[in-house]
Each structure stands twice: as structure tokens, then as C-alpha cells.
Amino acid sequence: MELPFLHWLRENIPPAPNVALGIGDDAALLNQQSSQQTVVTSDMLMDGTDFILQDCGAAAAGRKALAVNLSDLAAMGAKPVAAFVSIAVSKRFGEEAALTVAKQLFAGLLPLAAEFECAIAGGDTNSWNGPLVISVTAIGEVPVGRAWLRSGAQPGDAILVTGTFGGSIKWKHLDFTPRVREALRLQSLATEVHAAIDVSDGLSLDLSRICAASGCGARVELERIPLSLEAVEYCKNEDDFAAATEHGLSDGEDFELILAVPPHEAERLLRDQPLDIPLTQIGWFTAEPGLTQQLPSGEVLPLQPRGYEH
Amino acid sequence: MELPFLHWLRENIPPAPNVALGIGDDAALLNQQSSQQTVVTSDMLMDGTDFILQDCGAAAAGRKALAVNLSDLAAMGAKPVAAFVSIAVSKRFGEEAALTVAKQLFAGLLPLAAEFECAIAGGDTNSWNGPLVISVTAIGEVPVGRAWLRSGAQPGDAILVTGTFGGSIKWKHLDFTPRVREALRLQSLATEVHAAIDVSDGLSLDLSRICAASGCGARVELERIPLSLEAVEYCKNEDDFAAATEHGLSDGEDFELILAVPPHEAERLLRDQPLDIPLTQIGWFTAEPGLTQQLPSGEVLPLQPRGYEH
């Protein structure tokens, strides 16, 4: 399968001006600038775990595999440069069917790559008797010292989030927009971001990871969590939003960003709303470790991090 | 499985001075120098295709997955910097067994990473119901303009090869040494290398790939191909070396280097033998496209590229 597919790839992958050498040699070559750091992230997605191929099709699976990696670059405040896409396609339905799946997979991810100026610069194409596996490594760059780590949150920093949360399983997990544009906009505004993460496993769980890495805690006002329509719809027959909030706090694969931003910077961002999607403050980081929730009455209770535990 | 495994990884992966930020965040950070280019290669290995897990064990599979990527870096003349290892481990025998496989896999690749000063800087850990899949992306660096492409061979260049060929399936495909040291030695000697490739699919097939990329042909003197003991052993009951030569020409996974080197440079290298393993000339590149073999009588016949076609 590899040879005809490589021919197809070469015809369908646009040239990438920022890639010195792309697909077709033993490795790709990327130019470096000493003013930048290379940012590298890898995610592997498997049929039956991260997508159901027969339900969503190979195009959606391919798109998702690239998108989750671009989301990780966004969480570092990095600009995408190139992605490397390795696949193992099932040949249980024959070589022809395997080739079709491979082409659909790339047809699904190439528009996303183009949208975020991420070259497809290499990878590995295989067929086997197992289910579809897609492994993507995305490479980006960020000016030296400007990467957003998980470990820089400080007590008093505002917890800002992009977009809305909950119910991603209905469709968003397959069709989300990685927050690359938002990250780059914040970088271009020289926004002071102390820490960041993308929400892959659940808002509360990923927030707890920033806290663990930063040696601090976080207090959340639950009623401020921006809920997606899909999360709210889960609960249309109920008389309160507790269940919807639970989805917002614990559903995985929202792929929104959580940012730790100092108060003065947060105030400005919340007022100016410089992104095309809402930025919302849901609480603040605390010196005491652990997650807490603050009720409208002012009462403070523990908040158990919940989400998708691998 | 992911969380206990990440703890184990952090305890077992040594710190890497050349990696600004390693495992544990959304992505890794590598420092850049504008005098260098980033070299990136990805290979995915699957149980049942590239190794048989129940025969070889997870340590050998893990080692091979890293080694094939380091071999690609060597084929570019690049120095390893960091590798990203994504795995999908079968949980059909339980979570505990999956964790054991994952640890063995890394125990197998970590010594190789240390030997070639390649940091393990990230990846993705998964368990599922399918067979073991290992996807590695290796990142290296090479001074600008010093990478060895497939496309630079010129008519008249000598075809030099490292090591010996054939019979790799007996053991070498699982335990080969990627020719990183040899590539870096040649780079440090400022050797003029016009083109290079590593032999993953067969000496004649990979040689034909250099020819295709360079727009030239190659003539091989079969009796000069350095055969491995394993290739020769295939044929101990035969009265000639034709069968052994066939193994040398077409067996995959030798992971030796083929180099296109101008004649004056080749003469010096063959005399000085600056590597710890033999460098051998097996022929020369020609202006006429295609592979040919030259018999001891001087007669020239076509040579069909053979090897592992994906």
C-alpha cells in the first residue's frame, strides 16, 4: 500500500515554504532560528478508544489526530510548524479499502493543517490486521522564554478559560477547533500568561494538573463555568444546572485552554475580549494546595478533580 | 495505566541537558541554534509485522523502535537530540500485564538512547485491546547544508556501504546498531558525501531509491558485496555464493548505510578505513538510469531491485 499512497500524498500535500525538506527522504529538515525554541508534542489515537471508525469515518479520525496535537501546541503558546503523521491502517477489508481509508484520513486532516499553516512533513504508512492507529507528532516554535508551561501559576492569578465546557462527546470531540489562533493572538499582545493547559481530560482534572505542577491550589466558582449548549441539553428535564455543571467540570475533550493570568492582566483581557471566542474567569489560584469550590453564599467546599483518567 | 507509568518513567528517564523541558507538560521544548537544521523522522512498528512480541519480548521491540529511527537520523548525517515514544499496549491480559510490557519496552530502549545521547523527551502512553504498537519520532540536528539527502548522487560517485548484508531476520533486525557513530565520524572528518540512505528494505531496493531521487543509475559488482555470516550460512550446502548474494541484495532490515562519495574521497576512505566497521565499495553511480550488475568477465546485465515492498 505504501508506494501508491506516497504518490498520492506527494500530489495532495502542498509545498511548505517553512520546511527545508519534506516527505520523501529518510527524514525531514526544518530550519532553526536561535530566537525560537522547538516545541514538540505527540499523541496516538486508536480506533475504538479515541474514535469509532465505522461511526465517524477516517476523515474525522484524521482531523482529530492532528487537532489534539495542535491543541497541545496552543497550550504551550506555540506556532505550528510541521506535523508527522504515522498510521497503521487495517487491511482486513483488502489493500484497496486500506488505501481508501488512508486517503480519507489525510483528506480530513489536510484542511486543518492548511488552516493553521502546519506543514505535513513526514510520517510512516503501514497496513496490518489490527484496527486503525494514528500517531501524530506536531512541531511548533515559540520565542525563547515565552512558552506557557503548566508550572508557572501563582496564588492570586485568575483562572481564565476559552470557550465553553461539557458534552463534547456529542460532536465537539471530533470537530473542535484547536485554540491555536487564540494562543497566538495572546502571544502577539504580549499577554502575561503564567501557566496554561488544554482541557483534554476534564476541566477540573486538567486544572488540578496546573496546580500540581505549580505547587498551588485553585478555587472555582461553579456558576461562572461557561457551559456548552450540549452540556445544558443533558439536563433539560432537570430543575437545576448541577448536572450540566458536572458535565462542564468533568467531561473530557473540550480542548479549550485554561490560563493562569495575573489579576491586572485578567481584568484587561476580560474587558477587551481580544479573542473571537469568549474568555471567562472561573476562579483564581490559591496558595493552599488542592481544588475548592466557592458557593454563591461564600461558603467554601472541597472540589474533587474529575475527568478521564487514563 | 498512564499515571503509574508516568511516575515510573520520571524515575527511570535520566535528565537531558540538551532538552529545555522534557516529559510532563503539554509538549517538550528544545533549544535551537541557527547554525543547525532540525532533522525529524517517524517510524511506527506493530506487533506481528515488525516484531513478534511473544517471541522477542517488549524490551527488544522497544529497542528496535528507537533504533530504526536513529538509523534514519544516521542516514541524514545527523546527531540525535531527542525521541518521542508513543505506545498502545494491549490490556487483554490485564492492566498489570500492560504496565509490565510498557516498562520492559522502555527498559529496552533506554540504554540505546543513552548510548547515542538521545533524550527521551515525550510521547503518549495508551492501553487498548489491540496488539502492541510503538510509534517513535526522533529529532536530530545537522549543520546547515550538511545533511545527506537521497538526491545528491552523481555519475561516477563510488557506492560505499558500511558493514555487511543479508540474513538480518536471524537476529540483527532486532539487535542492530544504528550507524550513528559512523555518520558522525564521517561528518567530523568533513567527508564529502553526496547522498545517503539506510538499508531498511534491501540493499538493491534502497540503492534504487537513491538513483531515483538523484536521477542517475548504479552499477554493482556483486562479488564485492560484503555478506554477513548469516547470509553465507543460508547457503552452506550450495556450491556457490549466488544465493548468499541474493540475500545480501534483497534482505530487508540490515540498517547499514549506502553512501554516494566522489572517487577521490572514496579512495581516501577505503585506504584509511576511519570507522570501527568496514567501509566497502560495491560499485559506482552511472549517468544511465537503472541498476546494472557487472560480472567479473566485464559483461553488464540489468539488476532488478529487490527487497521488502510495503
Coordinates of C-alpha atoms in Angstrom, one line a residue:
Chain A
M1 CA 0.0 0.0 0.0
E2 CA 2.8 2.4 0.8
L3 CA 4.1 3.2 -2.7
P4 CA 0.8 4.2 -4.4
F5 CA -0.1 6.1 -1.2
L6 CA 3.1 8.0 -1.2
H7 CA 2.5 9.0 -4.8
W8 CA -1.0 10.2 -3.8
L9 CA 0.4 12.1 -0.8
R10 CA 3.0 13.9 -2.9
E11 CA 0.3 15.1 -5.2
N12 CA -2.1 16.2 -2.4
I13 CA 0.3 17.7 0.1
P14 CA 1.0 21.3 -0.7
P15 CA 4.6 22.6 -0.7
A16 CA 5.6 24.1 2.6
P17 CA 7.8 27.2 2.5
N18 CA 8.9 26.8 6.1
V19 CA 10.1 23.2 5.6
A20 CA 13.5 22.8 4.0
L21 CA 12.9 19.2 3.1
G22 CA 9.6 17.4 3.4
I23 CA 8.2 13.9 2.6
G24 CA 10.3 11.5 0.6
D25 CA 13.7 11.3 2.2
D26 CA 14.9 9.4 5.3
A27 CA 13.9 12.4 7.4
A28 CA 12.6 16.0 7.1
L29 CA 14.7 19.1 7.6
L30 CA 13.4 22.2 9.3
N31 CA 15.3 25.5 9.6
Q32 CA 16.1 26.8 13.1
Q33 CA 16.3 30.3 14.5
S34 CA 18.2 30.8 17.8
S35 CA 15.5 33.3 18.9
Q36 CA 13.0 30.4 19.0
Q37 CA 12.6 27.1 20.9
T38 CA 11.3 24.0 19.2
V39 CA 8.0 22.7 20.7
V40 CA 7.3 19.0 20.2
T41 CA 4.2 17.0 21.2
S42 CA 3.0 13.5 20.3
D43 CA -0.5 11.9 20.5
M44 CA -1.6 8.5 19.4
L45 CA -5.2 7.8 18.7
M46 CA -6.7 4.3 18.3
D47 CA -10.0 3.1 16.7
G48 CA -12.3 2.0 19.5
T49 CA -10.7 4.3 22.1
D50 CA -10.4 7.8 20.7
F51 CA -12.9 7.4 17.8
I52 CA -15.1 4.7 16.4
L53 CA -14.0 4.5 12.8
Q54 CA -17.2 2.9 11.4
D55 CA -19.3 5.7 13.0
C56 CA -17.2 8.7 12.3
G57 CA -15.2 7.8 9.2
A58 CA -11.5 8.1 8.5
A59 CA -11.6 11.8 7.6
A60 CA -12.9 12.8 11.1
A61 CA -10.4 10.5 12.8
G62 CA -7.5 12.0 10.8
R63 CA -8.7 15.5 11.6
K64 CA -9.0 14.7 15.3
A65 CA -5.5 13.2 15.4
L66 CA -3.9 16.4 14.1
A67 CA -6.3 18.7 16.1
V68 CA -5.3 17.2 19.5
N69 CA -1.7 17.8 18.7
L70 CA -2.3 21.4 17.6
S71 CA -4.2 21.9 20.8
D72 CA -1.1 20.9 22.7
L73 CA 0.9 23.4 20.8
A74 CA -1.7 26.0 21.6
A75 CA -1.4 25.1 25.2
M76 CA 2.3 26.0 25.0
G77 CA 1.6 29.3 23.3
A78 CA 3.4 27.9 20.2
K79 CA 3.0 28.4 16.5
P80 CA 2.6 25.2 14.5
V81 CA 5.4 24.4 12.0
A82 CA 5.1 20.8 10.8
A83 CA 3.3 17.6 11.7
F84 CA 4.4 14.0 11.2
V85 CA 1.6 11.5 10.7
S86 CA 2.2 7.8 11.1
I87 CA -0.7 5.4 10.5
A88 CA -1.4 1.7 10.7
V89 CA -4.5 1.0 8.6
S90 CA -6.4 -2.2 8.7
K91 CA -6.1 -4.4 5.6
R92 CA -8.8 -6.8 6.8
F93 CA -11.0 -5.5 4.0
G94 CA -8.3 -5.6 1.4
E95 CA -5.5 -3.4 0.2
E96 CA -7.8 -1.2 -1.9
A97 CA -10.0 -0.5 1.2
A98 CA -6.9 0.3 3.2
L99 CA -5.7 2.8 0.6
T100 CA -9.1 4.4 0.6
V101 CA -9.1 4.8 4.4
A102 CA -5.5 6.3 4.3
K103 CA -6.6 8.8 1.6
Q104 CA -9.7 9.8 3.5
L105 CA -7.7 10.2 6.7
F106 CA -5.4 12.7 5.1
A107 CA -8.3 14.4 3.2
G108 CA -9.7 15.0 6.7
L109 CA -6.5 16.4 8.3
L110 CA -5.1 18.4 5.4
P111 CA -7.6 21.3 5.5
L112 CA -6.9 21.7 9.3
A113 CA -3.2 21.7 8.6
A114 CA -3.7 24.4 5.9
E115 CA -5.9 26.4 8.2
F116 CA -3.1 26.6 10.9
E117 CA -0.2 26.7 8.4
C118 CA 1.2 23.4 9.7
A119 CA 3.1 21.5 7.0
I120 CA 2.7 17.8 6.8
A121 CA 6.4 16.9 6.5
G122 CA 6.6 13.2 7.1
G123 CA 5.4 10.1 8.9
D124 CA 5.1 6.4 8.3
T125 CA 2.4 4.5 6.4
N126 CA 1.6 0.9 7.3
S127 CA -1.2 -1.6 6.9
W128 CA -1.8 -4.5 9.2
N129 CA -4.6 -6.7 10.6
G130 CA -5.3 -4.6 13.6
P131 CA -7.6 -1.6 14.0
L132 CA -6.7 1.9 12.7
V133 CA -3.9 3.6 14.7
I134 CA -2.9 7.2 14.1
S135 CA 0.2 8.7 15.7
V136 CA 0.9 12.4 15.1
T137 CA 3.9 14.4 16.3
A138 CA 3.5 18.1 15.9
I139 CA 6.4 20.6 15.9
G140 CA 6.0 24.2 16.7
E141 CA 8.1 27.1 17.7
V142 CA 7.9 29.8 20.4
P143 CA 10.2 32.7 21.2
V144 CA 12.7 31.7 23.8
G145 CA 11.2 32.2 27.3
R146 CA 7.7 32.7 26.0
A147 CA 6.4 29.1 26.2
W148 CA 3.5 28.6 28.6
L149 CA 4.3 25.8 31.0
R150 CA 2.0 24.1 33.4
S151 CA 4.2 25.1 36.3
G152 CA 4.1 28.9 36.5
A153 CA 0.7 29.6 38.1
Q154 CA 0.9 31.9 41.2
P155 CA -1.5 32.4 44.0
G156 CA -3.9 35.2 43.1
D157 CA -3.7 34.5 39.4
A158 CA -7.0 34.5 37.7
I159 CA -8.2 31.2 36.1
L160 CA -9.3 32.2 32.6
V161 CA -10.8 29.8 30.1
T162 CA -11.6 30.0 26.4
G163 CA -14.9 28.8 25.0
T164 CA -17.4 26.5 26.7
F165 CA -17.3 23.2 28.5
G166 CA -19.2 19.9 28.7
G167 CA -20.9 17.5 26.3
S168 CA -18.0 17.3 23.9
I169 CA -18.8 13.7 23.2
K170 CA -21.9 14.7 21.3
W171 CA -19.8 16.1 18.4
K172 CA -17.1 18.6 19.5
H173 CA -14.5 15.9 20.4
L174 CA -14.4 15.1 16.6
D175 CA -14.8 18.6 15.2
F176 CA -13.3 21.0 17.7
T177 CA -11.1 23.9 16.7
P178 CA -7.7 23.8 18.5
R179 CA -7.2 27.2 20.1
V180 CA -4.1 28.0 18.1
R181 CA -5.4 31.3 16.8
E182 CA -6.3 32.4 20.4
A183 CA -2.9 31.4 21.8
L184 CA -1.1 33.3 19.0
R185 CA -3.3 36.3 19.5
L186 CA -2.5 36.4 23.2
Q187 CA 1.3 36.0 22.4
S188 CA 1.1 38.8 19.9
L189 CA -0.5 41.0 22.5
A190 CA 2.5 40.1 24.8
T191 CA -0.1 38.9 27.3
E192 CA 1.4 37.8 30.6
V193 CA 0.4 34.1 30.9
H194 CA 1.9 32.3 33.9
A195 CA 0.7 28.8 33.0
A196 CA -1.6 27.0 30.6
I197 CA -3.0 23.7 29.7
D198 CA -5.6 22.4 27.2
V199 CA -8.6 20.5 28.5
S200 CA -8.3 17.0 27.2
D201 CA -9.4 15.0 30.2
G202 CA -11.8 17.4 32.0
L203 CA -11.8 21.0 33.3
S204 CA -11.4 20.1 36.9
L205 CA -8.8 17.4 36.3
D206 CA -6.7 19.5 34.0
L207 CA -6.9 22.4 36.3
S208 CA -5.6 20.2 39.1
R209 CA -2.6 19.4 36.9
I210 CA -1.7 23.0 36.6
C211 CA -2.0 23.2 40.4
A212 CA 0.2 20.1 41.0
A213 CA 2.9 21.4 38.6
S214 CA 2.8 24.9 40.1
G215 CA 2.6 23.9 43.7
C216 CA -0.6 25.8 44.4
G217 CA -4.3 25.3 44.6
A218 CA -7.4 26.7 42.8
R219 CA -10.8 28.0 43.8
V220 CA -13.6 27.8 41.3
E221 CA -17.0 29.5 41.3
L222 CA -19.1 26.8 39.7
E223 CA -21.8 29.2 38.4
R224 CA -19.2 31.0 36.4
I225 CA -18.2 28.0 34.3
P226 CA -19.3 28.7 30.7
L227 CA -21.4 25.7 29.8
S228 CA -21.8 24.5 26.2
L229 CA -25.3 24.1 24.8
E230 CA -24.6 20.3 24.7
A231 CA -23.9 20.2 28.4
V232 CA -27.1 22.2 29.2
E233 CA -29.1 19.9 26.9
Y234 CA -28.2 16.9 29.0
C235 CA -30.2 18.5 31.8
K236 CA -33.3 20.0 30.1
N237 CA -35.6 17.8 32.2
E238 CA -34.0 18.8 35.5
D239 CA -34.8 21.8 37.6
D240 CA -31.2 22.9 38.2
F241 CA -27.9 23.2 36.4
A242 CA -26.0 21.0 38.8
A243 CA -25.8 18.1 36.3
A244 CA -24.8 20.4 33.5
T245 CA -22.1 21.9 35.7
E246 CA -20.9 18.4 36.4
H247 CA -20.5 17.8 32.7
G248 CA -18.7 21.1 32.4
L249 CA -16.3 20.1 35.2
S250 CA -15.6 16.6 34.3
D251 CA -16.3 15.8 30.6
G252 CA -13.1 15.2 28.6
E253 CA -12.1 16.5 25.2
D254 CA -13.3 20.1 25.3
F255 CA -9.9 21.2 24.0
E256 CA -10.3 24.7 25.4
L257 CA -7.4 26.4 27.2
I258 CA -7.1 27.1 30.9
L259 CA -4.8 30.1 31.5
A260 CA -3.2 31.4 34.7
V261 CA -3.1 35.2 34.3
P262 CA -2.1 37.8 36.9
P263 CA -5.2 39.9 38.1
H264 CA -4.3 43.1 36.3
E265 CA -3.8 41.3 33.0
A266 CA -7.0 39.3 33.5
E267 CA -9.0 42.5 34.1
R268 CA -7.8 43.9 30.9
L269 CA -8.4 40.7 28.9
L270 CA -11.9 40.3 30.3
R271 CA -12.8 43.9 29.4
D272 CA -11.2 43.9 25.9
Q273 CA -12.1 40.3 25.0
P274 CA -9.4 40.3 22.3
L275 CA -10.3 36.8 21.0
D276 CA -13.0 35.7 18.6
I277 CA -14.4 33.5 21.4
P278 CA -15.2 34.4 24.9
L279 CA -12.6 34.5 27.7
T280 CA -14.2 33.8 31.1
Q281 CA -12.8 33.9 34.6
I282 CA -14.0 30.9 36.6
G283 CA -11.9 31.5 39.8
W284 CA -8.4 32.1 40.9
F285 CA -5.3 30.2 42.1
T286 CA -4.6 29.9 45.8
A287 CA -1.6 29.3 48.0
E288 CA -3.3 26.4 49.7
P289 CA -3.0 23.3 47.5
G290 CA -6.0 21.4 46.2
L291 CA -9.2 22.4 44.4
T292 CA -12.0 24.1 46.2
Q293 CA -15.4 25.5 45.1
Q294 CA -16.9 28.7 46.4
L295 CA -20.7 28.8 46.6
P296 CA -22.7 32.0 45.9
S297 CA -23.2 32.2 49.7
G298 CA -19.4 32.5 50.1
E299 CA -19.1 29.0 51.7
V300 CA -16.0 27.1 50.5
L301 CA -16.1 23.3 49.9
P302 CA -13.6 20.8 48.5
L303 CA -13.8 20.1 44.8
Q304 CA -12.8 16.7 43.7
P305 CA -10.9 16.8 40.3
R306 CA -12.9 14.6 37.9
G307 CA -12.4 13.6 34.3
Y308 CA -11.0 10.9 32.1
E309 CA -8.2 9.1 34.0
H310 CA -6.0 7.1 31.6
Chain B
M1 CA -2.2 2.6 33.3
E2 CA -0.9 6.1 32.3
L3 CA -0.5 7.7 35.7
P4 CA 1.6 5.0 37.5
F5 CA 3.6 4.5 34.3
L6 CA 4.4 8.2 34.1
H7 CA 5.7 8.1 37.6
W8 CA 7.9 5.1 36.7
L9 CA 9.1 6.9 33.6
R10 CA 10.1 10.0 35.5
E11 CA 12.1 7.9 37.9
N12 CA 13.8 6.0 35.1
I13 CA 14.5 8.5 32.4
P14 CA 17.7 10.4 33.1
P15 CA 17.7 14.2 32.9
A16 CA 18.7 15.5 29.5
P17 CA 20.9 18.6 29.5
N18 CA 20.1 19.4 25.8
V19 CA 16.3 19.4 26.4
A20 CA 14.9 22.6 27.9
L21 CA 11.7 20.9 29.0
G22 CA 11.0 17.1 28.9
I23 CA 8.2 14.8 29.9
G24 CA 5.3 16.1 31.9
D25 CA 4.0 19.2 30.2
D26 CA 1.7 19.5 27.1
A27 CA 4.8 19.5 24.9
A28 CA 8.6 19.4 25.2
L29 CA 10.9 22.3 24.5
L30 CA 14.2 22.0 22.6
N31 CA 16.7 24.8 22.2
Q32 CA 17.6 25.9 18.7
Q33 CA 20.8 27.1 17.1
S34 CA 20.6 28.9 13.8
S35 CA 23.7 27.1 12.6
Q36 CA 21.8 23.8 12.7
Q37 CA 18.8 22.3 11.0
T38 CA 16.3 20.2 12.8
V39 CA 16.0 16.7 11.4
V40 CA 12.8 14.8 12.1
T41 CA 11.9 11.2 11.3
S42 CA 9.0 8.9 12.4
D43 CA 8.5 5.2 12.3
M44 CA 5.7 3.1 13.6
L45 CA 6.2 -0.6 14.5
M46 CA 3.4 -3.1 15.1
D47 CA 3.4 -6.5 16.8
G48 CA 3.0 -9.2 14.1
T49 CA 4.6 -7.0 11.4
D50 CA 7.9 -5.5 12.6
F51 CA 8.4 -7.9 15.6
I52 CA 6.6 -10.8 17.2
L53 CA 6.1 -9.7 20.8
Q54 CA 5.7 -13.2 22.3
D55 CA 8.9 -14.3 20.6
C56 CA 11.2 -11.3 21.2
G57 CA 9.7 -9.6 24.3
A58 CA 8.9 -6.0 24.8
A59 CA 12.4 -4.9 25.5
A60 CA 13.7 -5.9 22.1
A61 CA 10.6 -4.4 20.4
G62 CA 11.2 -1.1 22.2
R63 CA 14.9 -1.1 21.3
K64 CA 14.1 -1.8 17.7
A65 CA 11.5 1.0 17.5
L66 CA 14.1 3.6 18.6
A67 CA 16.9 2.0 16.6
V68 CA 15.1 2.3 13.2
N69 CA 14.6 6.0 13.9
L70 CA 18.2 6.6 14.9
S71 CA 19.2 4.8 11.7
D72 CA 17.2 7.3 9.7
L73 CA 19.0 10.1 11.5
A74 CA 22.3 8.5 10.7
A75 CA 21.2 8.3 7.1
M76 CA 20.9 12.1 7.1
G77 CA 24.3 12.5 8.8
A78 CA 22.5 13.9 11.8
K79 CA 23.2 13.9 15.5
P80 CA 20.4 12.6 17.7
V81 CA 18.8 15.1 20.1
A82 CA 15.5 13.7 21.4
A83 CA 13.0 11.0 20.8
F84 CA 9.2 10.9 21.4
V85 CA 7.8 7.4 22.1
S86 CA 4.1 6.7 21.8
I87 CA 2.8 3.3 22.6
A88 CA -0.5 1.4 22.6
V89 CA -0.1 -1.6 24.9
S90 CA -2.5 -4.5 24.9
K91 CA -4.6 -4.8 28.1
R92 CA -6.0 -8.1 27.1
F93 CA -4.0 -9.7 29.9
G94 CA -4.9 -7.0 32.4
E95 CA -3.7 -3.6 33.5
E96 CA -0.8 -5.1 35.4
A97 CA 0.5 -7.0 32.5
A98 CA 0.1 -3.9 30.3
L99 CA 2.2 -1.9 32.7
T100 CA 4.9 -4.6 32.8
V101 CA 5.1 -4.6 29.0
A102 CA 5.4 -0.8 28.9
K103 CA 8.2 -0.8 31.5
Q104 CA 10.0 -3.6 29.6
L105 CA 9.7 -1.7 26.4
F106 CA 11.3 1.4 27.9
A107 CA 13.9 -0.7 29.7
G108 CA 14.9 -2.0 26.2
L109 CA 15.2 1.4 24.6
L110 CA 16.7 3.5 27.3
P111 CA 20.2 2.0 27.1
L112 CA 20.2 2.6 23.3
A113 CA 19.0 6.2 23.9
A114 CA 21.8 6.7 26.4
E115 CA 24.4 5.2 24.1
F116 CA 23.6 7.7 21.4
E117 CA 22.9 10.7 23.8
C118 CA 19.3 10.8 22.6
A119 CA 16.9 12.2 25.3
I120 CA 13.5 10.6 25.7
A121 CA 11.6 13.8 25.9
G122 CA 7.9 12.9 25.4
G123 CA 5.3 10.6 23.8
D124 CA 1.9 9.2 24.6
T125 CA 1.0 6.1 26.7
N126 CA -2.1 4.2 25.9
S127 CA -3.6 0.8 26.5
W128 CA -6.2 -0.9 24.3
N129 CA -7.5 -4.3 23.2
G130 CA -5.3 -4.4 20.0
P131 CA -1.7 -5.6 19.6
L132 CA 1.3 -3.6 20.7
V133 CA 2.0 -0.5 18.6
I134 CA 5.1 1.7 19.0
S135 CA 5.5 5.0 17.2
V136 CA 8.7 6.9 17.6
T137 CA 9.6 10.3 16.3
A138 CA 13.3 11.1 16.6
I139 CA 14.7 14.6 16.3
G140 CA 18.3 15.3 15.5
E141 CA 20.3 18.2 14.2
V142 CA 22.8 18.8 11.5
P143 CA 24.8 21.9 10.5
V144 CA 23.0 23.8 7.8
G145 CA 23.8 22.4 4.4
R146 CA 25.5 19.3 5.7
A147 CA 22.5 16.9 5.7
W148 CA 22.9 13.9 3.4
L149 CA 19.9 13.7 1.1
R150 CA 19.0 10.8 -1.2
S151 CA 19.0 13.2 -4.1
G152 CA 22.7 14.2 -4.5
A153 CA 24.4 11.2 -6.0
Q154 CA 26.4 12.0 -9.2
P155 CA 27.5 9.7 -12.0
G156 CA 31.0 8.5 -11.1
D157 CA 30.4 8.6 -7.4
A158 CA 31.5 5.5 -5.6
I159 CA 28.8 3.4 -3.9
L160 CA 30.2 2.8 -0.4
V161 CA 28.5 0.7 2.2
T162 CA 29.0 0.1 5.9
G163 CA 29.1 -3.3 7.5
T164 CA 27.6 -6.5 5.9
F165 CA 24.4 -7.5 4.3
G166 CA 21.9 -10.3 4.4
G167 CA 20.2 -12.6 6.9
S168 CA 19.2 -9.9 9.2
I169 CA 16.0 -11.8 10.1
K170 CA 18.1 -14.3 12.1
W171 CA 18.8 -11.7 14.8
K172 CA 20.2 -8.5 13.5
H173 CA 16.9 -6.9 12.7
L174 CA 16.2 -6.9 16.5
D175 CA 19.6 -6.0 17.7
F176 CA 21.4 -3.9 15.1
T177 CA 23.4 -0.9 16.0
P178 CA 22.2 2.2 14.1
R179 CA 25.2 3.7 12.2
V180 CA 25.0 7.0 14.1
R181 CA 28.6 6.8 15.3
E182 CA 29.8 6.2 11.7
A183 CA 27.7 9.0 10.3
L184 CA 29.0 11.5 12.9
R185 CA 32.6 10.3 12.4
L186 CA 32.3 11.0 8.7
Q187 CA 30.7 14.4 9.4
S188 CA 33.5 15.2 11.8
L189 CA 36.1 14.4 9.1
A190 CA 34.2 16.8 6.7
T191 CA 33.8 13.8 4.3
E192 CA 32.2 14.8 1.1
V193 CA 29.0 12.6 1.0
H194 CA 26.7 13.4 -2.0
A195 CA 23.8 11.1 -0.9
A196 CA 23.0 8.5 1.7
I197 CA 20.2 6.1 2.7
D198 CA 19.9 3.4 5.4
V199 CA 19.1 -0.1 4.2
S200 CA 15.7 -0.8 5.7
D201 CA 14.1 -2.7 2.8
G202 CA 17.0 -4.3 0.9
L203 CA 20.4 -3.2 -0.5
S204 CA 19.3 -3.2 -4.1
L205 CA 15.9 -1.6 -3.5
D206 CA 17.3 1.2 -1.3
L207 CA 20.1 1.8 -3.8
S208 CA 17.5 2.2 -6.5
R209 CA 15.8 4.8 -4.3
I210 CA 19.0 6.9 -4.2
C211 CA 19.1 6.5 -8.0
A212 CA 15.5 7.6 -8.5
A213 CA 15.9 10.6 -6.2
S214 CA 19.3 11.6 -7.8
G215 CA 18.2 11.0 -11.5
C216 CA 21.0 8.5 -12.1
G217 CA 21.7 4.8 -12.2
A218 CA 24.1 2.5 -10.4
R219 CA 26.3 -0.4 -11.4
V220 CA 27.1 -3.1 -8.8
E221 CA 29.8 -5.7 -8.8
L222 CA 28.0 -8.4 -7.0
E223 CA 31.2 -10.2 -5.8
R224 CA 32.1 -7.1 -3.8
I225 CA 29.0 -7.0 -1.7
P226 CA 30.1 -7.7 1.9
L227 CA 28.0 -10.6 3.1
S228 CA 27.1 -11.3 6.7
L229 CA 27.9 -14.7 8.2
E230 CA 24.1 -15.2 8.5
A231 CA 23.7 -14.7 4.7
V232 CA 26.5 -17.1 4.0
E233 CA 25.1 -19.7 6.3
Y234 CA 21.9 -19.8 4.4
C235 CA 23.9 -21.3 1.6
K236 CA 26.4 -23.7 3.2
N237 CA 25.0 -26.6 1.3
E238 CA 25.3 -25.0 -2.1
D239 CA 28.3 -24.8 -4.3
D240 CA 28.3 -21.1 -5.0
F241 CA 27.5 -17.8 -3.3
A242 CA 24.7 -16.8 -5.7
A243 CA 22.0 -17.5 -3.1
A244 CA 24.0 -15.7 -0.4
T245 CA 24.5 -12.7 -2.7
E246 CA 20.7 -12.7 -3.3
H247 CA 20.2 -12.4 0.4
G248 CA 22.7 -9.6 0.6
L249 CA 21.0 -7.8 -2.3
S250 CA 17.4 -8.2 -1.2
D251 CA 17.0 -8.9 2.5
G252 CA 15.5 -6.0 4.5
E253 CA 16.5 -4.5 7.8
D254 CA 20.3 -4.6 7.5
F255 CA 20.2 -0.9 8.7
E256 CA 23.6 -0.3 7.1
L257 CA 24.3 2.9 5.2
I258 CA 24.7 3.3 1.5
L259 CA 26.8 6.4 0.7
A260 CA 27.5 8.2 -2.6
V261 CA 31.0 9.6 -2.4
P262 CA 33.2 11.2 -5.1
P263 CA 36.0 8.9 -6.3
H264 CA 38.9 10.8 -4.7
E265 CA 37.1 10.9 -1.4
A266 CA 36.2 7.2 -1.7
E267 CA 39.8 6.3 -2.4
R268 CA 40.9 8.0 0.8
L269 CA 38.1 6.5 2.9
L270 CA 38.8 3.0 1.6
R271 CA 42.5 3.3 2.4
D272 CA 42.1 5.0 5.8
Q273 CA 39.1 3.0 7.0
P274 CA 38.3 5.6 9.6
L275 CA 35.3 3.7 11.0
D276 CA 35.2 0.9 13.5
I277 CA 33.4 -1.2 10.9
P278 CA 34.5 -1.8 7.3
L279 CA 33.6 0.6 4.5
T280 CA 33.4 -1.2 1.2
Q281 CA 32.9 0.0 -2.4
I282 CA 30.4 -2.2 -4.2
G283 CA 30.2 -0.2 -7.4
W284 CA 29.6 3.3 -8.8
F285 CA 26.8 5.6 -9.9
T286 CA 26.1 5.9 -13.6
A287 CA 24.6 8.5 -15.9
E288 CA 22.2 5.9 -17.4
P289 CA 19.3 5.3 -15.1
G290 CA 18.5 1.9 -13.6
L291 CA 20.5 -0.7 -11.8
T292 CA 23.0 -2.9 -13.6
Q293 CA 25.4 -5.6 -12.4
Q294 CA 28.9 -6.0 -13.8
L295 CA 30.2 -9.6 -14.0
P296 CA 33.9 -10.4 -13.3
S297 CA 34.1 -11.0 -17.1
G298 CA 33.2 -7.4 -17.6
E299 CA 29.7 -8.2 -19.0
V300 CA 27.0 -5.9 -17.9
L301 CA 23.4 -7.2 -17.1
P302 CA 20.3 -5.5 -15.7
L303 CA 19.8 -5.8 -11.9
Q304 CA 16.3 -5.9 -10.7
P305 CA 15.9 -4.0 -7.4
R306 CA 14.5 -6.4 -4.9
G307 CA 13.5 -6.2 -1.2
Y308 CA 10.6 -5.6 1.1
E309 CA 7.9 -3.6 -0.8
H310 CA 5.5 -2.0 1.6

